[in-house]
Amino acid sequence: MAGVDWTVVADVVAAACLIGGALLAFAAGVGVVRFPDLLSRMHAATKPQVLGLVLVLIGVALRLRTGPVTSILVLVAVFGLLSSPVAAHMVGRAGYRTGKVRHDLLLVDELTVDQDAADARAAQDEARDHHRPTPAEVARDTEGRPPARGGGRPVG
Amino acid sequence: MTVVGLICAALLAAAGALAVVRMERGPSMLDRTIALDVLTTVLVGFVAVQTAVSRRTDTVPLLVALALVGFVGSVTIARFASKEPPGQGRVRTREEIARDEAQRLGLDESDAAAPVRERTEEDV
């Protein structure tokens, strides 16, 4: 074991990491083309964005083996880990709101249930707000006070 | 290492081609955004593989730039996503473009004619 050439070991590990990252990118390409709707395509597209990126960057770091470059590569990896959830959140949110989600393909859909409940509550509040007070009530309520802006909408 | 580089390049090229296929098919802007994300990641992969094979360090800043640009692009597009009628996100054929254009020009002419007629009525 004393005669192990560590640069060769590092190169082999780097090669394995690079091929792994490229395979994940290829899998993402296949998934993006073949999957049926927006959310499953997002699922496929995330693979090279996180694990693939980290694998490729580990491969580069093991191959170059210099300190400053490694720190930059760590920065790229951290940025990728920070940015890809934000981008996926924005795309998924926009997709749900513009009706790009196929509900027949979902096994669990808690957002629609919650959204319907929230809509029903909003409609209820709206109906209560639009109950017009009689002139006598208005005179009694605003007596001795400057007219309030916004019409006393209930908070919350 | 050259062989590894070639294998990686082939896989990444295939991934990029598939992403472009999805970008052409759509059907919505958000699908294209996802394909764009994959394409950006593939570009990052290409630069990284090239760096690893040739052991050049001057291409490393490109990785940072590409990671930043991909993020900004997809978030911006998602922010301005809107409801599209089904079929509208498709890339139109040449004949469809010609037909729609003729229709639009016809509408424009009638629009241009309308205010003139209104003005004459006011004058009278």
CSV table of C-alpha atoms in Angstrom, one decimal:
chain,number,residue,atom,x,y,z
A,1,MET,CA,0.0,0.0,0.0
A,2,ALA,CA,3.0,2.3,0.4
A,3,GLY,CA,3.5,2.7,-3.3
A,4,VAL,CA,0.1,4.0,-4.1
A,5,ASP,CA,0.2,7.0,-6.4
A,6,TRP,CA,-2.4,9.3,-5.0
A,7,THR,CA,-2.5,11.5,-8.1
A,8,VAL,CA,-3.7,8.5,-10.1
A,9,VAL,CA,-6.3,7.7,-7.4
A,10,ALA,CA,-7.5,11.3,-7.5
A,11,ASP,CA,-7.7,11.3,-11.3
A,12,VAL,CA,-9.7,8.0,-11.3
A,13,VAL,CA,-12.2,9.3,-8.7
A,14,ALA,CA,-12.4,12.6,-10.6
A,15,ALA,CA,-13.2,10.7,-13.8
A,16,ALA,CA,-15.9,8.7,-12.0
A,17,CYS,CA,-17.5,11.9,-10.6
A,18,LEU,CA,-17.4,13.6,-14.0
A,19,ILE,CA,-19.1,10.6,-15.7
A,20,GLY,CA,-21.6,10.4,-13.0
A,21,GLY,CA,-22.5,14.1,-13.4
A,22,ALA,CA,-22.7,13.7,-17.2
A,23,LEU,CA,-25.0,10.6,-16.8
A,24,LEU,CA,-27.3,12.6,-14.5
A,25,ALA,CA,-27.4,15.4,-17.1
A,26,PHE,CA,-28.3,12.9,-19.7
A,27,ALA,CA,-31.0,11.4,-17.5
A,28,ALA,CA,-32.4,14.9,-17.0
A,29,GLY,CA,-32.5,15.4,-20.8
A,30,VAL,CA,-34.4,12.1,-21.3
A,31,GLY,CA,-36.8,12.9,-18.4
A,32,VAL,CA,-37.5,16.5,-19.6
A,33,VAL,CA,-38.5,15.1,-23.0
A,34,ARG,CA,-40.4,12.1,-22.0
A,35,PHE,CA,-42.3,13.1,-18.8
A,36,PRO,CA,-45.9,14.1,-19.3
A,37,ASP,CA,-46.4,17.4,-17.3
A,38,LEU,CA,-44.6,20.4,-15.8
A,39,LEU,CA,-44.1,19.1,-12.3
A,40,SER,CA,-42.5,15.8,-13.4
A,41,ARG,CA,-40.3,17.6,-15.8
A,42,MET,CA,-39.2,19.8,-13.0
A,43,HIS,CA,-38.4,16.7,-11.0
A,44,ALA,CA,-36.2,15.4,-13.8
A,45,ALA,CA,-34.5,18.7,-14.4
A,46,THR,CA,-33.4,19.0,-10.8
A,47,LYS,CA,-31.1,16.0,-10.9
A,48,PRO,CA,-28.1,17.6,-12.7
A,49,GLN,CA,-28.8,21.0,-11.0
A,50,VAL,CA,-27.8,19.7,-7.6
A,51,LEU,CA,-26.2,16.2,-7.5
A,52,GLY,CA,-24.9,16.4,-11.0
A,53,LEU,CA,-23.4,19.9,-10.4
A,54,VAL,CA,-21.8,18.8,-7.1
A,55,LEU,CA,-20.3,15.6,-8.7
A,56,VAL,CA,-18.9,17.5,-11.6
A,57,LEU,CA,-17.4,20.1,-9.4
A,58,ILE,CA,-15.9,17.5,-7.1
A,59,GLY,CA,-14.4,15.9,-10.2
A,60,VAL,CA,-12.9,19.2,-11.3
A,61,ALA,CA,-11.5,19.9,-7.8
A,62,LEU,CA,-9.9,16.5,-7.6
A,63,ARG,CA,-8.4,16.9,-11.0
A,64,LEU,CA,-7.0,20.4,-10.6
A,65,ARG,CA,-5.9,19.9,-6.9
A,66,THR,CA,-5.2,23.6,-6.2
A,67,GLY,CA,-6.6,25.6,-3.2
A,68,PRO,CA,-7.9,28.8,-4.9
A,69,VAL,CA,-9.7,27.0,-7.6
A,70,THR,CA,-11.3,24.7,-5.1
A,71,SER,CA,-12.7,27.6,-3.1
A,72,ILE,CA,-14.3,29.0,-6.3
A,73,LEU,CA,-15.8,25.6,-7.0
A,74,VAL,CA,-17.2,25.4,-3.5
A,75,LEU,CA,-18.7,28.9,-4.1
A,76,VAL,CA,-20.3,27.7,-7.4
A,77,ALA,CA,-21.7,24.6,-5.6
A,78,VAL,CA,-23.1,26.6,-2.7
A,79,PHE,CA,-24.7,29.1,-5.2
A,80,GLY,CA,-26.3,26.2,-7.1
A,81,LEU,CA,-27.7,24.7,-3.9
A,82,LEU,CA,-29.1,28.1,-3.0
A,83,SER,CA,-30.5,29.2,-6.3
A,84,SER,CA,-32.1,26.0,-7.7
A,85,PRO,CA,-34.8,25.7,-4.9
A,86,VAL,CA,-35.7,29.3,-5.5
A,87,ALA,CA,-36.0,28.8,-9.2
A,88,ALA,CA,-38.0,25.6,-8.8
A,89,HIS,CA,-40.3,27.3,-6.3
A,90,MET,CA,-40.9,30.2,-8.7
A,91,VAL,CA,-41.6,27.9,-11.7
A,92,GLY,CA,-43.8,25.6,-9.7
A,93,ARG,CA,-45.8,28.5,-8.2
A,94,ALA,CA,-46.3,30.1,-11.6
A,95,GLY,CA,-47.2,26.7,-13.1
A,96,TYR,CA,-49.8,26.1,-10.4
A,97,ARG,CA,-51.4,29.5,-10.7
A,98,THR,CA,-51.5,29.5,-14.5
A,99,GLY,CA,-53.1,26.0,-14.6
A,100,LYS,CA,-50.1,24.1,-16.0
A,101,VAL,CA,-50.4,21.3,-13.4
A,102,ARG,CA,-52.2,18.2,-14.5
A,103,HIS,CA,-54.4,17.3,-11.5
A,104,ASP,CA,-55.2,13.8,-12.8
A,105,LEU,CA,-51.5,12.8,-12.4
A,106,LEU,CA,-51.2,14.0,-8.8
A,107,LEU,CA,-51.4,11.4,-6.0
A,108,VAL,CA,-51.6,14.0,-3.2
A,109,ASP,CA,-52.8,17.5,-3.8
A,110,GLU,CA,-53.0,19.4,-0.5
A,111,LEU,CA,-52.6,22.8,-2.1
A,112,THR,CA,-55.9,22.7,-4.0
A,113,VAL,CA,-57.8,21.7,-0.9
A,114,ASP,CA,-56.2,24.6,1.1
A,115,GLN,CA,-56.7,27.0,-1.8
A,116,ASP,CA,-60.4,26.1,-2.1
A,117,ALA,CA,-60.9,26.6,1.7
A,118,ALA,CA,-59.1,30.0,1.5
A,119,ASP,CA,-61.2,31.0,-1.5
A,120,ALA,CA,-64.4,30.1,0.4
A,121,ARG,CA,-63.3,32.1,3.4
A,122,ALA,CA,-62.4,35.1,1.2
A,123,ALA,CA,-65.8,34.9,-0.4
A,124,GLN,CA,-67.5,34.9,3.0
A,125,ASP,CA,-65.5,37.9,4.1
A,126,GLU,CA,-66.3,39.7,0.9
A,127,ALA,CA,-70.0,39.0,1.4
A,128,ARG,CA,-69.8,40.4,5.0
A,129,ASP,CA,-68.0,43.5,3.8
A,130,HIS,CA,-70.6,44.2,1.1
A,131,HIS,CA,-73.4,44.2,3.7
A,132,ARG,CA,-74.2,47.9,3.5
A,133,PRO,CA,-75.0,49.6,6.8
A,134,THR,CA,-78.1,51.8,6.9
A,135,PRO,CA,-77.7,55.6,7.0
A,136,ALA,CA,-78.7,55.6,10.7
A,137,GLU,CA,-75.9,53.2,11.6
A,138,VAL,CA,-73.4,55.2,9.6
A,139,ALA,CA,-74.4,58.5,11.3
A,140,ARG,CA,-74.1,56.8,14.7
A,141,ASP,CA,-70.7,55.2,13.9
A,142,THR,CA,-69.1,58.2,12.4
A,143,GLU,CA,-70.5,60.8,14.9
A,144,GLY,CA,-67.7,63.1,16.3
A,145,ARG,CA,-65.0,61.2,14.3
A,146,PRO,CA,-63.3,62.1,11.0
A,147,PRO,CA,-64.5,59.7,8.3
A,148,ALA,CA,-62.2,56.7,8.3
A,149,ARG,CA,-60.6,55.5,5.1
A,150,GLY,CA,-61.1,51.9,4.1
A,151,GLY,CA,-64.6,51.5,5.6
A,152,GLY,CA,-63.7,49.4,8.6
A,153,ARG,CA,-62.5,46.3,6.9
A,154,PRO,CA,-62.0,43.6,9.5
A,155,VAL,CA,-58.3,42.8,10.0
A,156,GLY,CA,-57.2,39.2,9.2
B,1,MET,CA,-8.6,11.3,-19.2
B,2,THR,CA,-9.3,12.1,-22.8
B,3,VAL,CA,-11.6,9.1,-23.1
B,4,VAL,CA,-13.5,10.2,-20.0
B,5,GLY,CA,-13.8,13.6,-21.5
B,6,LEU,CA,-15.2,12.3,-24.7
B,7,ILE,CA,-17.7,10.1,-22.9
B,8,CYS,CA,-18.8,13.0,-20.8
B,9,ALA,CA,-19.0,15.3,-23.9
B,10,ALA,CA,-21.2,12.8,-25.7
B,11,LEU,CA,-23.6,12.4,-22.7
B,12,LEU,CA,-23.8,16.2,-22.2
B,13,ALA,CA,-24.3,16.8,-25.9
B,14,ALA,CA,-27.2,14.3,-25.9
B,15,ALA,CA,-28.7,16.0,-22.8
B,16,GLY,CA,-28.4,19.4,-24.5
B,17,ALA,CA,-30.1,18.1,-27.6
B,18,LEU,CA,-32.9,16.6,-25.7
B,19,ALA,CA,-33.4,19.9,-23.7
B,20,VAL,CA,-33.6,21.8,-27.0
B,21,VAL,CA,-36.2,19.3,-28.2
B,22,ARG,CA,-38.3,20.1,-25.1
B,23,MET,CA,-37.7,23.8,-25.7
B,24,GLU,CA,-39.1,23.5,-29.2
B,25,ARG,CA,-42.1,21.4,-28.2
B,26,GLY,CA,-43.1,23.6,-25.3
B,27,PRO,CA,-46.1,23.4,-24.7
B,28,SER,CA,-45.9,26.3,-22.2
B,29,MET,CA,-43.4,28.9,-21.4
B,30,LEU,CA,-42.5,27.2,-18.1
B,31,ASP,CA,-41.6,24.0,-19.8
B,32,ARG,CA,-39.2,26.0,-21.9
B,33,THR,CA,-37.8,27.6,-18.8
B,34,ILE,CA,-37.1,24.1,-17.3
B,35,ALA,CA,-35.4,23.1,-20.6
B,36,LEU,CA,-33.4,26.3,-20.4
B,37,ASP,CA,-32.3,25.4,-16.9
B,38,VAL,CA,-31.2,21.9,-18.1
B,39,LEU,CA,-29.3,23.5,-21.0
B,40,THR,CA,-27.5,25.9,-18.6
B,41,THR,CA,-26.5,23.0,-16.4
B,42,VAL,CA,-25.3,21.1,-19.4
B,43,LEU,CA,-23.2,24.2,-20.4
B,44,VAL,CA,-21.7,24.3,-16.8
B,45,GLY,CA,-21.0,20.6,-17.2
B,46,PHE,CA,-19.2,21.1,-20.5
B,47,VAL,CA,-17.0,23.9,-19.1
B,48,ALA,CA,-16.2,21.8,-16.0
B,49,VAL,CA,-15.3,18.7,-18.1
B,50,GLN,CA,-13.1,20.8,-20.4
B,51,THR,CA,-11.4,22.3,-17.3
B,52,ALA,CA,-10.9,18.9,-15.8
B,53,VAL,CA,-9.5,17.4,-19.0
B,54,SER,CA,-7.1,20.2,-20.0
B,55,ARG,CA,-6.3,21.2,-16.4
B,56,ARG,CA,-6.7,24.9,-17.3
B,57,THR,CA,-7.8,27.1,-14.4
B,58,ASP,CA,-8.8,30.2,-16.5
B,59,THR,CA,-12.2,28.7,-17.4
B,60,VAL,CA,-13.3,28.4,-13.8
B,61,PRO,CA,-14.9,31.9,-13.6
B,62,LEU,CA,-17.1,30.9,-16.5
B,63,LEU,CA,-18.7,28.4,-14.1
B,64,VAL,CA,-19.7,31.2,-11.7
B,65,ALA,CA,-21.0,33.3,-14.5
B,66,LEU,CA,-23.1,30.6,-16.0
B,67,ALA,CA,-24.6,29.5,-12.6
B,68,LEU,CA,-25.6,33.2,-12.0
B,69,VAL,CA,-27.1,33.7,-15.5
B,70,GLY,CA,-29.2,30.5,-15.4
B,71,PHE,CA,-30.7,31.4,-12.1
B,72,VAL,CA,-31.7,34.9,-13.0
B,73,GLY,CA,-33.2,33.8,-16.3
B,74,SER,CA,-35.5,31.1,-15.0
B,75,VAL,CA,-36.7,33.3,-12.1
B,76,THR,CA,-37.4,36.2,-14.3
B,77,ILE,CA,-39.4,34.1,-16.8
B,78,ALA,CA,-41.4,32.4,-14.0
B,79,ARG,CA,-42.3,35.8,-12.5
B,80,PHE,CA,-43.9,36.9,-15.8
B,81,ALA,CA,-45.7,33.6,-16.6
B,82,SER,CA,-49.3,34.1,-17.6
B,83,LYS,CA,-52.3,32.0,-18.5
B,84,GLU,CA,-52.0,30.9,-22.1
B,85,PRO,CA,-54.9,29.4,-24.1
B,86,PRO,CA,-54.1,25.8,-25.1
B,87,GLY,CA,-52.2,25.6,-28.3
B,88,GLN,CA,-50.9,29.1,-28.1
B,89,GLY,CA,-47.5,28.1,-26.7
B,90,ARG,CA,-46.8,26.0,-29.8
B,91,VAL,CA,-44.3,27.3,-32.4
B,92,ARG,CA,-46.5,28.2,-35.4
B,93,THR,CA,-45.8,26.9,-38.9
B,94,ARG,CA,-45.1,29.2,-41.7
B,95,GLU,CA,-48.6,28.9,-43.2
B,96,GLU,CA,-50.2,29.7,-39.8
B,97,ILE,CA,-48.0,32.8,-39.4
B,98,ALA,CA,-49.0,34.0,-42.9
B,99,ARG,CA,-52.7,33.4,-42.2
B,100,ASP,CA,-52.6,35.2,-38.8
B,101,GLU,CA,-50.6,38.0,-40.2
B,102,ALA,CA,-53.1,38.5,-43.0
B,103,GLN,CA,-56.0,38.5,-40.5
B,104,ARG,CA,-54.2,41.0,-38.2
B,105,LEU,CA,-53.5,43.3,-41.1
B,106,GLY,CA,-57.2,43.1,-42.1
B,107,LEU,CA,-58.2,44.0,-38.6
B,108,ASP,CA,-55.8,46.9,-38.5
B,109,GLU,CA,-57.3,48.4,-41.6
B,110,SER,CA,-60.8,48.2,-40.2
B,111,ASP,CA,-59.5,49.8,-36.9
B,112,ALA,CA,-57.9,52.6,-38.9
B,113,ALA,CA,-61.1,53.2,-40.8
B,114,ALA,CA,-63.3,53.3,-37.7
B,115,PRO,CA,-62.1,56.7,-36.1
B,116,VAL,CA,-62.4,58.4,-39.4
B,117,ARG,CA,-66.1,57.4,-39.6
B,118,GLU,CA,-66.7,58.6,-36.0
B,119,ARG,CA,-65.2,62.0,-36.7
B,120,THR,CA,-67.4,62.6,-39.7
B,121,GLU,CA,-70.5,61.8,-37.7
B,122,GLU,CA,-69.4,64.3,-35.0
B,123,ASP,CA,-68.9,66.9,-37.6
B,124,VAL,CA,-72.4,66.5,-38.9
